mmCIF file of C-alpha atoms and ligand atoms in Angstrom:
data_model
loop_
_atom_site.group_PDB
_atom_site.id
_atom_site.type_symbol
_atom_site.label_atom_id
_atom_site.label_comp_id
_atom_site.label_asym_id
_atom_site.label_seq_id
_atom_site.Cartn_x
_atom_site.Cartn_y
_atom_site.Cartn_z
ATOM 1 C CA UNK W 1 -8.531 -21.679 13.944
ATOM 2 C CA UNK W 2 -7.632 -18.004 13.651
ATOM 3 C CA UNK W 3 -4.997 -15.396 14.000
ATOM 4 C CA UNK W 4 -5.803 -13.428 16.977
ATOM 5 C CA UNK W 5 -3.058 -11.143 18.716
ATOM 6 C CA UNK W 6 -2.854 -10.734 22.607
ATOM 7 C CA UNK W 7 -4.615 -7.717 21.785
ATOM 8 C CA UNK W 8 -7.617 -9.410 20.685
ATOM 9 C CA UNK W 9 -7.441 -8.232 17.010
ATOM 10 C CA UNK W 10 -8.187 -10.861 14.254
ATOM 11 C CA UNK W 11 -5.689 -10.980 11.558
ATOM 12 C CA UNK W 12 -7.097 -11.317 8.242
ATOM 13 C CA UNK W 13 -5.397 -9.630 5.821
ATOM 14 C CA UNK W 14 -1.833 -10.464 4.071
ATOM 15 C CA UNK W 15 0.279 -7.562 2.149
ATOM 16 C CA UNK W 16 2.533 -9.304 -0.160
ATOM 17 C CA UNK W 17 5.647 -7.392 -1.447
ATOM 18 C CA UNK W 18 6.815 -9.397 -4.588
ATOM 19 C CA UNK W 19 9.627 -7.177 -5.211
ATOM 20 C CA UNK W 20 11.877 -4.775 -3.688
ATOM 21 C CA UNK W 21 12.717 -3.562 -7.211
ATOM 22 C CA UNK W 22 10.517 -0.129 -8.977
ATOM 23 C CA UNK W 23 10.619 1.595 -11.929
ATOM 24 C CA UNK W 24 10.240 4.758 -10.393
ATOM 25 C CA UNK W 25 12.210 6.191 -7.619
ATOM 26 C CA UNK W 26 9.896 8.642 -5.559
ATOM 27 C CA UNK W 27 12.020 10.486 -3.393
ATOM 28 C CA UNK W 28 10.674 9.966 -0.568
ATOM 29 C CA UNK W 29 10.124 6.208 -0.895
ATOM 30 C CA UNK W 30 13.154 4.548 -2.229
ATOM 31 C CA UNK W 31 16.808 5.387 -1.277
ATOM 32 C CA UNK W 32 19.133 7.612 -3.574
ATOM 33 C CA UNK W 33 21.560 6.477 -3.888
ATOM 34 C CA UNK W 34 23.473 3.322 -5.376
ATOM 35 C CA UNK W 35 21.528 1.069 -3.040
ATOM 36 C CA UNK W 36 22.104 -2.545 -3.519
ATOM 37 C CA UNK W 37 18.982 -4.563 -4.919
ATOM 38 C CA UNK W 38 18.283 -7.922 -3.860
ATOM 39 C CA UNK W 39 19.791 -10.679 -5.648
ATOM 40 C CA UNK W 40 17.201 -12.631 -7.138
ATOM 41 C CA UNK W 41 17.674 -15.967 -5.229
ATOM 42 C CA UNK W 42 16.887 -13.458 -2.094
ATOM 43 C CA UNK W 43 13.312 -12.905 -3.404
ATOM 44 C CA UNK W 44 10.508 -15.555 -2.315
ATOM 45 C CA UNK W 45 9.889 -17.240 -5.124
ATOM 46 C CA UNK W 46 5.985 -17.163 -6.324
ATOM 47 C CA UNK W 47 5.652 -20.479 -5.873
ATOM 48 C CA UNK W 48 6.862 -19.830 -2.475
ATOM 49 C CA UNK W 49 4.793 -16.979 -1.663
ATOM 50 C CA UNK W 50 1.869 -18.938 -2.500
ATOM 51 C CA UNK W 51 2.574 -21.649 0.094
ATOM 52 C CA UNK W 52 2.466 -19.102 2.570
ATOM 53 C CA UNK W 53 -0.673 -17.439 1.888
ATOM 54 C CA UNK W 54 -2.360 -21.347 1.900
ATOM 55 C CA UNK W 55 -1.183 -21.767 4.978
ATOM 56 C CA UNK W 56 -2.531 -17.842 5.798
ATOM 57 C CA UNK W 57 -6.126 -19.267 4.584
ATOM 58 C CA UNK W 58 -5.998 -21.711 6.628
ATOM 59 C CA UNK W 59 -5.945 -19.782 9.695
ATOM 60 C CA UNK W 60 -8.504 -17.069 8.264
ATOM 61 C CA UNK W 61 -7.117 -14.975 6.193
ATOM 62 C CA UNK W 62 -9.258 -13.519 4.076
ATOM 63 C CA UNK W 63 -7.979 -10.720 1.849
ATOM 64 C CA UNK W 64 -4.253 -10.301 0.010
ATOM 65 C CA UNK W 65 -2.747 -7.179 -1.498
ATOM 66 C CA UNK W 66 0.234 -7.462 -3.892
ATOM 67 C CA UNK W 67 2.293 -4.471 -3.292
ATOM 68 C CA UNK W 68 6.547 -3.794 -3.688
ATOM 69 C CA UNK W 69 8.696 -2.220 -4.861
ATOM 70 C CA UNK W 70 6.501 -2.099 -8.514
ATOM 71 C CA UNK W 71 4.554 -5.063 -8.893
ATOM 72 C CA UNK W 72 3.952 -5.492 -12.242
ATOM 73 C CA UNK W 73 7.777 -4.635 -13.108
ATOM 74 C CA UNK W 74 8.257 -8.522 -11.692
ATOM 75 C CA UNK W 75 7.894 -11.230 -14.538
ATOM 76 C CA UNK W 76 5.428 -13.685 -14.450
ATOM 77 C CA UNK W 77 3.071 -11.182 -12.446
ATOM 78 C CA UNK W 78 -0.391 -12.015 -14.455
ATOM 79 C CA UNK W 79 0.147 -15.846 -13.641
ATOM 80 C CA UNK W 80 0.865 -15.373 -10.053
ATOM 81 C CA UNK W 81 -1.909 -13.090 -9.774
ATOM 82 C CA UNK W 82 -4.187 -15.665 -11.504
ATOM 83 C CA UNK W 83 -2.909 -18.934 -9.505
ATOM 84 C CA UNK W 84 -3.412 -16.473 -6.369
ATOM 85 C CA UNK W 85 -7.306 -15.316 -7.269
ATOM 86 C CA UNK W 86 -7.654 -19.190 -7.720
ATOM 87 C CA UNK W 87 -7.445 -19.985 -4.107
ATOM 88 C CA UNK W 88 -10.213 -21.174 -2.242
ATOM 89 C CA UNK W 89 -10.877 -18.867 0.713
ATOM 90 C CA UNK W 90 -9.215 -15.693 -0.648
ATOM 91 C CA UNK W 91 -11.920 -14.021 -0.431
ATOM 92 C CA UNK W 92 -10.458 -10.515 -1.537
ATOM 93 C CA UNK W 93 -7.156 -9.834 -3.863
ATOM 94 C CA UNK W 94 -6.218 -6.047 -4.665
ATOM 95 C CA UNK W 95 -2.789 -4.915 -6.220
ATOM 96 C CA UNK W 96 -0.985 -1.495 -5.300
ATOM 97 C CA UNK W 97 0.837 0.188 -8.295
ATOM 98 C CA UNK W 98 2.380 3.153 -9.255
ATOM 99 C CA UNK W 99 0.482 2.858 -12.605
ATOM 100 C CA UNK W 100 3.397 3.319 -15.531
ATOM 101 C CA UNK W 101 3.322 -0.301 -16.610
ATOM 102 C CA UNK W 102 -0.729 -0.704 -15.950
ATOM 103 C CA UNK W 103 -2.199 -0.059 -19.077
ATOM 104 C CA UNK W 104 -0.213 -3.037 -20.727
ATOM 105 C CA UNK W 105 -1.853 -5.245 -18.130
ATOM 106 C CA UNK W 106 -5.194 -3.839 -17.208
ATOM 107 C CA UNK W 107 -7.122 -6.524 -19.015
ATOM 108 C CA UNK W 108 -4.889 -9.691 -17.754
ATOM 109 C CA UNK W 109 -5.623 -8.081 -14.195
ATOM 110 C CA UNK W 110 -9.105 -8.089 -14.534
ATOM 111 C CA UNK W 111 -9.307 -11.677 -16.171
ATOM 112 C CA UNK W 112 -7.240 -12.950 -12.917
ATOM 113 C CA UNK W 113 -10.631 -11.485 -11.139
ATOM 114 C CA UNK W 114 -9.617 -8.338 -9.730
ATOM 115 C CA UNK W 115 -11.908 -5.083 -10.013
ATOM 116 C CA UNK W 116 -10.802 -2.950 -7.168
ATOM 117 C CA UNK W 117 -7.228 -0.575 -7.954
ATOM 118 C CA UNK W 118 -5.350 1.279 -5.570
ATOM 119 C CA UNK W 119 -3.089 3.484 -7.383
ATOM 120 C CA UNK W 120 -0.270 5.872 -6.157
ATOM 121 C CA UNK W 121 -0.320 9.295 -7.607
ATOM 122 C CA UNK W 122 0.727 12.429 -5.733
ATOM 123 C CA UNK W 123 0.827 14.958 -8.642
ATOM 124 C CA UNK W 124 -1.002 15.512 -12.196
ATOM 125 C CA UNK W 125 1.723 17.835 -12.807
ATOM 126 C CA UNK W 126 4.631 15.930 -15.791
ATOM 127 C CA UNK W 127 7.231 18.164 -14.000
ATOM 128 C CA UNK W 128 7.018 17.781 -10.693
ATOM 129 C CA UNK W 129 6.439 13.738 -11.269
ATOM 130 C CA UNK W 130 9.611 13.682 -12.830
ATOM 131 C CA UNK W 131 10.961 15.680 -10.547
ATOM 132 C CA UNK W 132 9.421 13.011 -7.286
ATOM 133 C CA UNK W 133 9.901 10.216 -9.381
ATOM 134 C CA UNK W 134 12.878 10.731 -11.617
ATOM 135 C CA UNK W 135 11.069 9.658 -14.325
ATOM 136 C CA UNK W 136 8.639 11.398 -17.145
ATOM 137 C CA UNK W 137 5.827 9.080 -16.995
ATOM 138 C CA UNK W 138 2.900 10.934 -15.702
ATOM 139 C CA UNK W 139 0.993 10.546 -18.594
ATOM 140 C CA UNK W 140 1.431 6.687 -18.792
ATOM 141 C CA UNK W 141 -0.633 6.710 -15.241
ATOM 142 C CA UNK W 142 -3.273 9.227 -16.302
ATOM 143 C CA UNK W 143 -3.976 6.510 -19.935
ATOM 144 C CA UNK W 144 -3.799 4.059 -17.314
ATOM 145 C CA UNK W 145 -6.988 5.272 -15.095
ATOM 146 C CA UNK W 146 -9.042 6.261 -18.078
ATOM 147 C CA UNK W 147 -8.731 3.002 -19.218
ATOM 148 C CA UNK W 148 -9.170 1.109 -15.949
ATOM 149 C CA UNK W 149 -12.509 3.028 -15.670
ATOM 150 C CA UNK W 150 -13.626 2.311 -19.375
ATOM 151 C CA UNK W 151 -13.025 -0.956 -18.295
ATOM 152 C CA UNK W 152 -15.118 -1.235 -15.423
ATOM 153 C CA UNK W 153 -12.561 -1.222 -12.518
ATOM 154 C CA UNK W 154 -14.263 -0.586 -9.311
ATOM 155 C CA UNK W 155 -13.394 1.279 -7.043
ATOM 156 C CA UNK W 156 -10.295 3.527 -8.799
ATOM 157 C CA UNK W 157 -8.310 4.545 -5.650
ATOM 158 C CA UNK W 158 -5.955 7.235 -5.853
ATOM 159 C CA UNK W 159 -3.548 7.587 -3.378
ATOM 160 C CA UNK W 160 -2.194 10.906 -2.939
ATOM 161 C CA UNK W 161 1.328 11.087 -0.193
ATOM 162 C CA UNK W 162 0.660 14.379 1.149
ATOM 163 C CA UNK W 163 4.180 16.141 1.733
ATOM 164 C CA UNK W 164 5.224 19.267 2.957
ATOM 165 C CA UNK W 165 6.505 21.647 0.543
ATOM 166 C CA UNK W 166 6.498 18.745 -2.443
ATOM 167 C CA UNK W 167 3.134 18.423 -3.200
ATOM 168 C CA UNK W 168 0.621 19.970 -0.591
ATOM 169 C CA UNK W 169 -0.567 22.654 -3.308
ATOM 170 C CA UNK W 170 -2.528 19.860 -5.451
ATOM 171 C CA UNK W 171 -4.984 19.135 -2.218
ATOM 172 C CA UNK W 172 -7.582 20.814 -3.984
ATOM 173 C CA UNK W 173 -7.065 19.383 -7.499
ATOM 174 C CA UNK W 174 -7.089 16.348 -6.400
ATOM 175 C CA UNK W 175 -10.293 16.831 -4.169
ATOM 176 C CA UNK W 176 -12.249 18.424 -7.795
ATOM 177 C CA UNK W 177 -11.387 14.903 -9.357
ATOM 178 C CA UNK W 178 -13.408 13.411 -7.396
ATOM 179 C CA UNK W 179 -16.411 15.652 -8.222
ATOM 180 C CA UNK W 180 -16.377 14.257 -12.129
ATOM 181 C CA UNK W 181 -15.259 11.046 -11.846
ATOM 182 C CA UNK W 182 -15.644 8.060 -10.051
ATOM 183 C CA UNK W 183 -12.728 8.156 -7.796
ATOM 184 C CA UNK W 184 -11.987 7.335 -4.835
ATOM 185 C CA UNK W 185 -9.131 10.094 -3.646
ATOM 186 C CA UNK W 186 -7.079 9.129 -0.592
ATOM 187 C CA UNK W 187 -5.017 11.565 1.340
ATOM 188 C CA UNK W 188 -2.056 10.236 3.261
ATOM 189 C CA UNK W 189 -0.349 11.743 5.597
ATOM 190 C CA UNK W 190 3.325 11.079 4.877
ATOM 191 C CA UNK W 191 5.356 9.002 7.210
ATOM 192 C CA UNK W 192 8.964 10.018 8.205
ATOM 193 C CA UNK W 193 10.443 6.516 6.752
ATOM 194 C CA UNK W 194 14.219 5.060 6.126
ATOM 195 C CA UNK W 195 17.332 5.638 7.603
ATOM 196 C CA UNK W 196 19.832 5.012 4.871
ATOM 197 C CA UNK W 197 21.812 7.560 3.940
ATOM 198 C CA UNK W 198 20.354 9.667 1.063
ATOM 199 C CA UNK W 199 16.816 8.850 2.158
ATOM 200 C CA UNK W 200 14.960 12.571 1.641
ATOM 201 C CA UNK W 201 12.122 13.046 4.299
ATOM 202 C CA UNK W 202 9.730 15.748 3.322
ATOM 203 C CA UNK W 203 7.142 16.644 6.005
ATOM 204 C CA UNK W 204 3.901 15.914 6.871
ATOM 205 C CA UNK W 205 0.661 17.777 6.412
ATOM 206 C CA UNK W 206 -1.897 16.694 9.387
ATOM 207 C CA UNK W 207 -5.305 15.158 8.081
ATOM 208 C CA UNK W 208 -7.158 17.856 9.832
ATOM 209 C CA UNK W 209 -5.182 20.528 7.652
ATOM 210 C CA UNK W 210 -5.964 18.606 3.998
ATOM 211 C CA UNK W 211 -9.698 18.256 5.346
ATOM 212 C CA UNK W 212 -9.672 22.171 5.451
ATOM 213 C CA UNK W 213 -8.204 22.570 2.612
ATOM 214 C CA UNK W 214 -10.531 19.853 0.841
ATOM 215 C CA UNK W 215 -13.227 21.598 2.555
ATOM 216 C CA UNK W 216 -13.147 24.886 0.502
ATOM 217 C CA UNK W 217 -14.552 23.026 -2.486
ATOM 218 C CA UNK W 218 -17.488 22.574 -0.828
ATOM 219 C CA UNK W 219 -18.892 20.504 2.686
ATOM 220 C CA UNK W 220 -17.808 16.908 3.117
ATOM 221 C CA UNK W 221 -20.337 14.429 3.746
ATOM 222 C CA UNK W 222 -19.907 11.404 5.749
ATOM 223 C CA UNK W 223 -19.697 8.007 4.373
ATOM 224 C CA UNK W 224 -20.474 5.306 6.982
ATOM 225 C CA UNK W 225 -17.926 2.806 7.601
ATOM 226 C CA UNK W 226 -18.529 -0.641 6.373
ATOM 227 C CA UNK W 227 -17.079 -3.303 8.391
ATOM 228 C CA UNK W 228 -14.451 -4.132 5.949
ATOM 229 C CA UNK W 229 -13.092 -0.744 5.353
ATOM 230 C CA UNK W 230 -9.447 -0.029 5.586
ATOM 231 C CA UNK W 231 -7.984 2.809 7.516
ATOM 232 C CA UNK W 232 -9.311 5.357 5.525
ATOM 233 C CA UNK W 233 -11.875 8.116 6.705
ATOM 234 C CA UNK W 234 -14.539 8.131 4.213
ATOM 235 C CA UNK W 235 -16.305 11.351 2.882
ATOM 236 C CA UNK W 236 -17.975 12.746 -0.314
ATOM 237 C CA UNK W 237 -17.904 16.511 -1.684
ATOM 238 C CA UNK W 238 -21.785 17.229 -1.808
ATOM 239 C CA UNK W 239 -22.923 15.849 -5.422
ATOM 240 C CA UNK W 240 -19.860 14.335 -6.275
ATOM 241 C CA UNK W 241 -19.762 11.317 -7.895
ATOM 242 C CA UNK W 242 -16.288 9.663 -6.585
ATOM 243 C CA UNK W 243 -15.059 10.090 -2.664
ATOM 244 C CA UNK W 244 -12.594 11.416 -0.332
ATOM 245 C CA UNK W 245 -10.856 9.360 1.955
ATOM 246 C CA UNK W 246 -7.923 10.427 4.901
ATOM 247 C CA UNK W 247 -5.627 7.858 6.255
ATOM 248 C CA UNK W 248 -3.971 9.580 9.457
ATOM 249 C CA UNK W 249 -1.038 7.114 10.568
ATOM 250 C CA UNK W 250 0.651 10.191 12.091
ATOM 251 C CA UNK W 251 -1.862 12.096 13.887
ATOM 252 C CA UNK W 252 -5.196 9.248 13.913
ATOM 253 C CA UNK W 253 -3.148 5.983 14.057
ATOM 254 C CA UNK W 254 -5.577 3.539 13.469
ATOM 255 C CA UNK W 255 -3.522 0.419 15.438
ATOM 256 C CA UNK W 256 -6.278 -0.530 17.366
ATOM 257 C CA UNK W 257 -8.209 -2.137 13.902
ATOM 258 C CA UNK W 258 -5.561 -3.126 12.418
ATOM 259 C CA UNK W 259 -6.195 -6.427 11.028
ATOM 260 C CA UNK W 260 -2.231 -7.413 8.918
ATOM 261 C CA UNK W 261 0.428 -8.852 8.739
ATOM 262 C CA UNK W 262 3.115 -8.198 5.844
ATOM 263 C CA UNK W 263 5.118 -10.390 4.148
ATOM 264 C CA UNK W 264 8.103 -8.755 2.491
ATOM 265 C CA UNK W 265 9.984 -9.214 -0.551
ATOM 266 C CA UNK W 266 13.052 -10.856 0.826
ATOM 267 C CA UNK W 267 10.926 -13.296 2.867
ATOM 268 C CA UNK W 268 9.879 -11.930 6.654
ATOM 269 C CA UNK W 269 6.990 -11.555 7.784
ATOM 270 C CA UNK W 270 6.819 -8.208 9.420
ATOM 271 C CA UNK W 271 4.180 -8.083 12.112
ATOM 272 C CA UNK W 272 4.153 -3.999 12.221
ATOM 273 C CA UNK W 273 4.880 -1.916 9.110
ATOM 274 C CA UNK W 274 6.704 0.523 11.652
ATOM 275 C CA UNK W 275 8.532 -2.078 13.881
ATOM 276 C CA UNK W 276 11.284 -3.405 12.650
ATOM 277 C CA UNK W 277 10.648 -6.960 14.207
ATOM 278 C CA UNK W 278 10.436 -9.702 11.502
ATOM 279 C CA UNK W 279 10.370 -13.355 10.809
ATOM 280 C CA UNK W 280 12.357 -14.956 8.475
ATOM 281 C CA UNK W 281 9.899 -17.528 6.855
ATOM 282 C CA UNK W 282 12.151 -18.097 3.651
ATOM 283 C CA UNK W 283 14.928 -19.929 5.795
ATOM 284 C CA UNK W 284 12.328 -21.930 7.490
ATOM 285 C CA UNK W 285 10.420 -22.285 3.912
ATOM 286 C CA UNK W 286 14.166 -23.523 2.047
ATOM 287 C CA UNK W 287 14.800 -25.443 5.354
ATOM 288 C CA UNK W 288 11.859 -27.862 4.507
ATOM 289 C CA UNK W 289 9.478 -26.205 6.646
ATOM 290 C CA UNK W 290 5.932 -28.240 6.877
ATOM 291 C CA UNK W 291 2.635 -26.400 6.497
ATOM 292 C CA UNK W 292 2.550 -26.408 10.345
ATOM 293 C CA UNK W 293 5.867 -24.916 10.861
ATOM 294 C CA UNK W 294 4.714 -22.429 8.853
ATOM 295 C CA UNK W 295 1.273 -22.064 10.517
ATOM 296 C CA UNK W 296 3.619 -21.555 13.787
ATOM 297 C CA UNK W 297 5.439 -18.884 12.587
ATOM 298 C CA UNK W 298 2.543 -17.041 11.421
ATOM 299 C CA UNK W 299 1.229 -17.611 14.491
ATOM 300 C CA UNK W 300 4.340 -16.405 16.213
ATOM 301 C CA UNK W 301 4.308 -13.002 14.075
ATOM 302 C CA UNK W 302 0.855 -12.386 14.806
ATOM 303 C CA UNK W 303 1.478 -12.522 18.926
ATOM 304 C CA UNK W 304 4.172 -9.961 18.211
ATOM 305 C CA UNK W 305 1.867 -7.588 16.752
ATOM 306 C CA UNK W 306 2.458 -4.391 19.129
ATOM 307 C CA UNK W 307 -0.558 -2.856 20.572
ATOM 308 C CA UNK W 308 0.033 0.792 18.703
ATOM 309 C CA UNK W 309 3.412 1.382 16.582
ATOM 310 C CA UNK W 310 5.066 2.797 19.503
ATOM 311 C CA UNK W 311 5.258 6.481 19.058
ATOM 312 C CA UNK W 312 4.313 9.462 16.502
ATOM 313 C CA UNK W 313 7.306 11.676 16.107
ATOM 314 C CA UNK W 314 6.940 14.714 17.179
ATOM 315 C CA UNK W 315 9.999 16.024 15.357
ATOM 316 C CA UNK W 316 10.738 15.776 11.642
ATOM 317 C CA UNK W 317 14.004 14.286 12.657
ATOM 318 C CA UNK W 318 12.643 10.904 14.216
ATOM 319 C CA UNK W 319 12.366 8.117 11.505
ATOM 320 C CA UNK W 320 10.819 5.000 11.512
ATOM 321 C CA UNK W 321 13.072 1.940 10.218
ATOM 322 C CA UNK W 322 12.637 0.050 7.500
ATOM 323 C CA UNK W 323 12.488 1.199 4.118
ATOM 324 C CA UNK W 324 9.033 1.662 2.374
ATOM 325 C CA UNK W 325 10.004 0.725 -1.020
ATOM 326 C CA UNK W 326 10.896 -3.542 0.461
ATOM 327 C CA UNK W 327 8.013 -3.722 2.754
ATOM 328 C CA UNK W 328 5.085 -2.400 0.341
ATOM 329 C CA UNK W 329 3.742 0.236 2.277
HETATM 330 N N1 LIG A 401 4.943 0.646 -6.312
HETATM 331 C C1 LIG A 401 3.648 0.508 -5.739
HETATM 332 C C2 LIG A 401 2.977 1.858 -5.627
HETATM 333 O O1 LIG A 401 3.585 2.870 -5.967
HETATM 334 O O2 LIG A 401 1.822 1.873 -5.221
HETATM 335 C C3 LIG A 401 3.585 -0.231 -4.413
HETATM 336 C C4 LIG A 401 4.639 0.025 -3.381
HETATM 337 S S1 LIG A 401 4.689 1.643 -2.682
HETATM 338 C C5 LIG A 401 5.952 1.428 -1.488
HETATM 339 C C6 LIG A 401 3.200 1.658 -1.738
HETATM 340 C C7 LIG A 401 2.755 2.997 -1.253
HETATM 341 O O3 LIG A 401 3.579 3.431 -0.196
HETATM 342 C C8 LIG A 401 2.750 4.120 -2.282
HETATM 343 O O4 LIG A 401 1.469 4.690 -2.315
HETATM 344 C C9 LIG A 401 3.721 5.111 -1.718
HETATM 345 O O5 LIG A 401 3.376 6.422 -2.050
HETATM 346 C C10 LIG A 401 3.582 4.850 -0.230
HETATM 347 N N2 LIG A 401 4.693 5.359 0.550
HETATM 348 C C11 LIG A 401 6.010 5.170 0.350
HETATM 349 N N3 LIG A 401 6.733 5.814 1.283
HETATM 350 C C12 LIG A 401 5.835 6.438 2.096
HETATM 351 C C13 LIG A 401 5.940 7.253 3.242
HETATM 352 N N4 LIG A 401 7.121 7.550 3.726
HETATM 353 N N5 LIG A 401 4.808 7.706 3.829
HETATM 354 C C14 LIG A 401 3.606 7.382 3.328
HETATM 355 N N6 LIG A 401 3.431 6.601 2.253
HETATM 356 C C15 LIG A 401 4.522 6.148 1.647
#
């Protein structure tokens, strides 16, 4: 028994947003603002969280990535992570963090069996991080790679939001990291996101723009696509030892592979990261939902996947709803 959508897609893969709560607050990503937080009774429990993905197992899904708000600013993180990687079936966990609080857990993380970091980064500058991310912490992330690589983490992503006027002058430092290190350095294009007030939306800078830029270094080489591989575009700068990756969701959507569903912080399972369509699962869950009920409405969000998210705006003005910073990216 699998997830399959009416459009013939296999679902596989579960993003889990354990919190809606960060300890940064990129401008771009979470609200200014005195936005309210949710209350902690509103937040699946792990316990919860972990019912769901057994249930998600058992109708083929195969790889979960913790995301948030800031994962590892929730308590009891390590043991969730470990009771998750302890699943039979889950064949594939990763973990998406900002990278202030990593270095305290690197070694917990990798004992609960995972090798593979994403990490979000878009500056190595201390000023303008504090000025994206309100706080002075830059430095924390950059200890926090070094040591993930001494440690044998495999593969370091770093994922770089590329946004107009913020950020779009690094391109190329970014790029030369990858020539030295082991990296894996993914460009994203920036998605117009949020629509509470106070929410700052920077442009985007189209993949085929960064590539040029990229391209100045030297020529990009081609790296096949393995079946597995996310949206990314894969490349390498001739003789470099880490990669380049693009992930286009504005101008290359990449709907027709997409292979997730999301599960937010406050319980819904959000078929679409830019549709605003969810299911509540937590009512169902504290309603005394059986593994089946729960099987249906998994089932149920997964036949409301939408064939593409419905349009690319064409003007910086258009916004996509929901906001970034409860659904995980
Ligand atoms: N706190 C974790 C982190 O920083 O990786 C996980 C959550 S964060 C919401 C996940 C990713 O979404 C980050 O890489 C962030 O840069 C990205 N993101 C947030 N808003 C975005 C937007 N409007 N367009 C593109 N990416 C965005």
């Amino acid at each position: 028994m699998s997830l399959v959508d009416p459009f013939n897609r296999t679902i596989e893969y579960l993003r889990i947003s354990v919190t809606d709560r960060c300890n940064l607050h990129c401008l771009y990503c979470v609200p200014q603002g005195d936005i309210p937080k949710l209350k902690h009774e509103e937040i699946l429990r792990y316990e919860e969280i972990l019912r769901i993905v057994r249930v998600g197992i058992a109708l083929g899904i195969k790889k979960v990535r913790v995301t948030g708000g800031e994962p590892l600013v929730r308590k009891g993180i390590i043991h969730f992570l470990n009771a998750l990687s302890s699943l039979e079936g889950l064949k594939d966990l990763a973990i998406t963090t900002n990278g202030v609080l990593l270095k305290h857990n690197l070694a917990e993380i990798r004992d609960a069996g995972i090798n593979r970091l994403n990490i979000s980064l878009d500056t190595l500058r201390n000023d303008r991080f504090k000025f994206i991310s309100g706080v002075d912490k830059l430095d924390d992330v950059l200890e926090a790679i070094q040591l993930a690589e001494k440690l044998g983490f495999s593969p370091i992503k770093l994922n770089m939001v590329v946004m107009k006027n913020v950020n779009e002058d690094e391109i190329e430092a970014f790029a030369r990291l990858s020539l030295d290190k082991p990296y894996h350095i993914r460009f994203i294009e920036y998605m117009p996101m949020g629509s509470r007030p106070g929410h700052v939306n920077p442009g985007h800078i189209p993949t085929k723009q960064i590539k040029e830029m990229v391209q100045k270094i030297s020529p990009l080489e081609r790296i096949l696509r393995q079946r597995h591989d996310g949206p990314a575009e894969r490349y390498r700068l001739k003789g470099a030892r880490g990669e380049i990756g693009f992930i286009s969701p504005m101008t290359n959507h990449f709907c027709n592979s997409c292979n997730r569903l999301r599960l937010t912080a406050e319980g819904h399972i959000r078929p679409c990261l830019l549709s605003d369509r969810e299911l509540d699962v937590k009512t169902a869950l504290r309603n005394g939902a059986n593994d089946e009920d729960l099987a249906e409405l998994l089932r149920k969000a997964t036949s409301f996947k939408p064939k593409a998210h419905s349009l690319i705006p064409k003007e910086s003005s258009l916004l996509y709803p929901g906001e970034m910073s409860t659904i995980g990216g």
